[in-house]
């Protein structure tokens, strides 16, 4: 990976390195981690699917939030930026980038530009140029570059994040080295529920692959509960099978797994039977009461509706 | 696709009614993110896409800035236009097909929402409203609803006549203000690849090979939350806060309802009073006329009666309609919640034995 992240100077046809302009001091790459909201990936893929004919990579701006000490960058959103690559020139639609950023700021004032994304696994000399531009946009912090291998080389969508380190004696726009950064996916409960539904769709697709594009319907709470319980059951079965195998001596015991199991079992709370009975009954009664009241209210409403129609 | 097929599928004349809504995975996530970040305040956004053969395909969405008053409205539409122009440039369907709104435990039935959706459906006959319930989604099951105002309600709202009579005539009640459309979600092939990759994360295997305690690994996992393993939020046993908040809301709307009922009863009483006065006046006049006839005089005219007694106008029943709809909604929600919770309770009960 390292050998194609190192780039030497291109003939300076496309940039005008202004000697008078103060060189943006790139902060020495400090240790910081990047977390990415899955929405960003979805957005990038959508952008890639909507690319112009003949275009093989797309780029866009990443928006996000920096923690106060700068130790963590959370990439929360992104938007596409049209660009054009030819043999010896790269054009990025800057007006578009600015307008979009202004628009985003109206909705989400907290999110700032943190870097940019591109599809395709390789980093070429244009990457360095574009990165230089984004470096100016994010001012004193190192800009983050995220790549996503949409061509699926190695059958993976290898998501990678980089920051740039200057290379060479004189600072030049197209001189930089991309240093890989750790990157994690982060999401919240509500988003998680959404992702679950999507992941289910993906699984369905795997089971019957000739259905065309995947579609799925939303599950009711009950179905969802059933699914979760089934999952727990499967896991328990797996563990029981493993334990009985170990006890029978057909499989060597693994200390780590044993410790995990011990810890898990110790987490299960022990409640006094009478106490439990009391709690159980009171909850049950509460629940039944509420359901009863709700049904009563609905009946009232239905009666009122009927009466209204009689008028 | 031949030209006539295409035009039939795109339904240029707008005859095919929408029967279902298909959301792109990205749209789902965008809505979820936007709504979660600004919870508990409600936010709205625009949906874009195309309707094909009765299926409304929503392929893109963008959030709208929060508007405080009508002055911001101009800025909002400016923002919307600019955003759509920008999106067109990157080949996004720039065809507005509706809007979305976040809600908390289903409290979305109110005048402004109805008005907004009415305007939408007036301008674009095939637009939907997607309701995303943040509170319910964070309990482990994504909660999205696609709603449209029914034609009967549209007609009444246009005429702004919500009297008991018109309601009864058009057979409108709280249960048919909105029609709900089924939602499907669509993933692209690349997205499936991404999802599988998220699921088969290697970082977890790495931790399992080290000798760590469950707790340490657990806290590590809490920090990362990388792998997309199964979600067990559904198995959460804490039901009290949810029920409590839900009941509070029901109580609030019942209070509103009582007030509305009071208004209506007041109106009824005043109508009755006026009617009584009128009847008394008429009887008086009749008696007088009879007397005058006996005396051979011209009877007094009866026409001025209506102008003398003005019946108070019936208050709009729209509020009443919305409140009952809202209560019904809450009750349904409680019932829907009760089912899984009861089964969870019994499951735990069995487990304890």
XYZ file of C-alpha atoms in Angstrom, chain A residues 35 37-53 55 74 76-78 80-82 93 96 99-100 102-108 110-111 148-152 155-159 183-206 212-229 231-232 235 254-257 259-264 267 269-273 276-277 279-280 282-288 290-295 297-298 301-302 304-305 308-311, chain B residues 22 24-26 28-30 32-34 36-37 59-60 63-66 75 78-80 82-83 85-93 132 134 136-145 164 167-168 171-176 183-202 207-215 217-218 223-235 237 239-240 242-243 247 250 254 257 264 317 320-321 324-325 327-328 330-332 334-350 352-353:
274
model
C -15.250 7.218 13.506
C -21.381 7.037 10.600
C -22.630 4.302 8.260
C -24.745 6.881 6.486
C -21.562 8.195 4.905
C -20.891 4.866 3.201
C -24.446 4.715 1.962
C -24.141 8.191 0.567
C -20.897 7.461 -1.194
C -22.269 4.310 -2.765
C -25.351 6.161 -3.922
C -23.183 8.848 -5.442
C -21.091 6.214 -7.156
C -24.179 4.568 -8.609
C -25.340 7.907 -9.978
C -22.031 8.863 -11.535
C -21.873 10.203 -15.077
C -21.292 7.811 -17.933
C -16.599 8.416 -15.049
C -16.444 11.842 13.817
C -21.207 12.263 10.192
C -22.220 13.224 6.721
C -21.049 13.958 3.248
C -20.962 14.706 -3.605
C -18.888 17.226 -5.523
C -18.768 16.987 -9.315
C -16.381 22.216 -8.998
C -20.712 23.612 -6.019
C -22.892 26.242 -2.073
C -23.521 22.789 -0.730
C -23.544 26.740 2.960
C -26.772 24.780 2.552
C -25.648 22.097 4.949
C -24.635 24.674 7.483
C -28.184 25.961 7.626
C -29.434 22.610 8.827
C -26.471 21.358 10.750
C -22.197 21.971 14.090
C -20.846 19.923 11.219
C -13.890 3.129 -0.698
C -13.054 0.411 -3.166
C -16.212 0.276 -5.241
C -14.572 -1.962 -7.816
C -14.413 -4.620 -5.087
C -13.914 -8.826 -2.966
C -14.026 -6.230 -0.268
C -15.209 -2.678 -0.073
C -12.029 -1.834 1.787
C -12.772 1.417 3.510
C -11.187 4.066 11.281
C -14.215 2.748 13.063
C -17.892 2.557 12.350
C -20.132 4.128 14.939
C -23.865 4.333 15.207
C -26.628 4.927 17.705
C -29.579 2.894 18.831
C -32.113 4.406 16.490
C -29.776 4.068 13.545
C -28.984 0.587 14.583
C -32.624 -0.369 14.228
C -32.562 0.990 10.706
C -29.380 -0.861 9.868
C -30.840 -4.075 11.179
C -33.716 -3.838 8.780
C -31.330 -3.208 5.924
C -29.078 -6.068 6.935
C -32.076 -8.348 6.968
C -32.857 -7.341 3.445
C -29.328 -8.219 2.486
C -29.663 -11.656 4.061
C -32.919 -12.320 2.280
C -31.224 -11.423 -0.943
C -28.502 -13.934 -0.230
C -33.340 -8.676 -8.472
C -32.891 -5.609 -6.311
C -33.522 -6.299 -2.680
C -36.622 -5.021 -1.078
C -37.868 -5.702 2.368
C -40.843 -4.718 4.413
C -40.799 -3.398 7.923
C -41.366 -5.877 10.703
C -43.856 -5.455 13.477
C -42.617 -5.337 17.066
C -43.810 -8.881 17.607
C -41.920 -10.281 14.628
C -38.852 -8.443 15.704
C -39.073 -9.924 19.183
C -39.480 -13.362 17.725
C -36.369 -12.869 15.673
C -34.351 -11.738 18.653
C -35.493 -14.722 20.721
C -31.233 -15.611 17.739
C -30.685 -16.080 21.462
C -26.570 -18.902 20.410
C -10.395 -23.174 25.359
C -9.615 -21.142 28.450
C -10.733 -17.890 26.903
C -14.131 -19.214 25.986
C -13.757 -17.391 31.074
C -16.263 -15.696 28.862
C -18.859 -18.258 29.816
C -18.082 -17.872 33.507
C -18.410 -14.119 33.276
C -21.644 -14.386 31.378
C -23.968 -11.658 35.223
C -28.989 -11.927 38.537
C -30.271 -14.174 41.276
C -33.624 -13.052 42.546
C -35.557 -14.487 45.436
C -38.518 -16.509 44.163
C -39.774 -12.284 41.764
C -43.325 -13.500 42.018
C -42.554 -8.170 40.801
C -43.855 -10.353 38.051
C -47.351 -6.332 39.694
C -45.879 -5.783 36.255
C -48.366 -8.111 34.709
C -51.242 -6.365 36.400
C -49.975 -2.969 35.349
C -49.691 -4.116 31.810
C -53.113 -5.740 31.681
C -53.130 -0.381 30.720
C -54.240 -2.580 27.867
C -57.711 -2.724 29.304
C -57.878 1.047 29.605
C -56.560 1.532 26.114
C -59.142 -0.797 24.698
C -60.826 4.290 25.279
C -60.901 2.917 21.798
C -64.134 6.500 20.469
C -65.800 3.941 18.242
C -68.722 8.276 19.548
C -67.959 7.782 15.887
C -71.833 11.000 14.934
C -72.827 9.106 11.840
C -76.366 8.804 13.144
C -76.756 12.575 13.223
C -40.379 2.145 -1.654
C -33.925 3.605 -0.634
C -31.741 2.394 2.189
C -29.876 5.671 2.152
C -33.978 5.559 5.610
C -30.641 6.226 7.235
C -30.711 9.912 6.357
C -33.066 8.371 11.001
C -29.906 10.402 11.457
C -31.558 13.756 10.987
C -32.172 11.453 16.008
C -29.764 14.338 16.057
C -34.473 7.740 -3.813
C -33.158 10.800 -2.050
C -33.236 17.869 5.738
C -34.928 21.239 5.978
C -33.659 23.966 8.289
C -35.797 24.615 11.308
C -35.649 31.419 3.235
C -35.002 29.431 -1.252
C -32.948 26.762 0.457
C -35.076 24.051 -1.061
C -31.000 25.747 -4.286
C -30.606 22.305 -2.802
C -30.570 22.510 -8.217
C -27.401 21.242 -6.608
C -28.696 17.707 -6.386
C -29.740 17.710 -10.019
C -26.156 18.414 -10.933
C -25.051 15.128 -9.409
C -27.775 13.128 -11.139
C -30.185 12.815 -8.244
C -33.897 12.605 -9.054
C -40.421 8.459 11.803
C -37.541 8.356 17.191
C -39.930 3.833 19.265
C -37.076 3.253 16.876
C -34.546 3.493 19.649
C -36.278 0.575 21.318
C -34.935 -1.711 18.680
C -37.448 -1.738 15.894
C -37.377 0.802 13.111
C -40.618 2.703 13.058
C -41.605 4.368 9.811
C -45.058 5.117 8.495
C -71.114 17.518 12.169
C -68.547 15.035 8.493
C -71.486 12.674 8.564
C -68.484 9.557 6.286
C -65.311 11.044 7.672
C -64.111 10.065 11.101
C -60.815 9.954 12.932
C -59.975 6.618 11.413
C -59.938 7.839 7.851
C -43.368 0.653 2.983
C -40.671 -1.439 1.406
C -36.971 -0.791 1.627
C -34.569 -1.295 -1.217
C -30.843 -2.028 -1.057
C -28.532 -1.813 -4.021
C -26.115 -4.661 -4.691
C -23.146 -2.580 -3.576
C -24.933 -1.789 -0.367
C -25.455 -5.452 0.331
C -21.749 -5.924 -0.061
C -21.123 -3.163 2.445
C -23.580 -4.593 4.931
C -22.027 -8.021 4.787
C -18.662 -6.488 5.293
C -19.821 -4.562 8.322
C -21.233 -7.752 9.725
C -18.154 -9.876 9.205
C -15.882 -7.556 11.067
C -12.538 -9.028 11.898
C -10.121 -9.521 20.735
C -11.403 -13.011 21.402
C -8.001 -14.551 20.881
C -6.451 -12.546 23.699
C -6.971 -13.581 27.234
C -9.312 -10.885 28.492
C -12.188 -11.031 30.850
C -15.679 -10.716 29.616
C -16.073 -7.324 31.207
C -13.982 -7.154 26.237
C -17.455 -5.902 26.816
C -16.533 1.663 22.688
C -16.365 0.212 19.251
C -19.760 -1.157 18.364
C -18.210 -2.144 15.111
C -19.671 -5.461 14.209
C -23.197 -5.493 13.014
C -24.242 -8.446 15.086
C -27.782 -9.124 16.095
C -29.590 -6.486 18.003
C -31.061 -7.510 21.327
C -32.622 -4.192 22.251
C -35.931 -5.835 21.631
C -35.372 -8.057 24.656
C -37.477 -5.602 29.910
C -41.355 -1.189 29.911
C -42.393 1.254 32.583
C -42.466 3.814 27.788
C -45.900 3.052 29.145
C -50.166 7.232 29.225
C -53.067 9.911 26.321
C -58.045 13.334 26.700
C -60.730 16.274 24.141
C -69.158 21.850 21.619
C -64.903 19.930 14.296
C -62.098 17.256 17.683
C -61.363 14.978 14.768
C -59.776 11.635 18.654
C -57.440 10.439 15.934
C -56.054 9.233 21.127
C -56.844 6.322 18.893
C -51.899 6.244 21.253
C -54.198 3.420 22.206
C -53.160 1.404 19.210
C -50.097 0.833 23.642
C -51.775 -2.275 22.360
C -48.993 -2.912 19.894
C -46.477 -2.498 22.663
C -48.409 -4.653 25.088
C -48.304 -7.772 22.939
C -44.530 -8.266 22.854
C -44.158 -7.011 26.416
C -46.593 -9.567 27.789
C -44.825 -12.334 25.958
C -41.506 -11.062 27.268
C -42.890 -11.053 30.800
C -44.087 -14.602 30.549
C -40.830 -15.674 28.999
C -38.946 -14.230 31.946
C -41.407 -15.864 34.305
C -40.715 -19.245 32.758
C -37.122 -17.904 36.605
C -38.666 -21.258 37.291
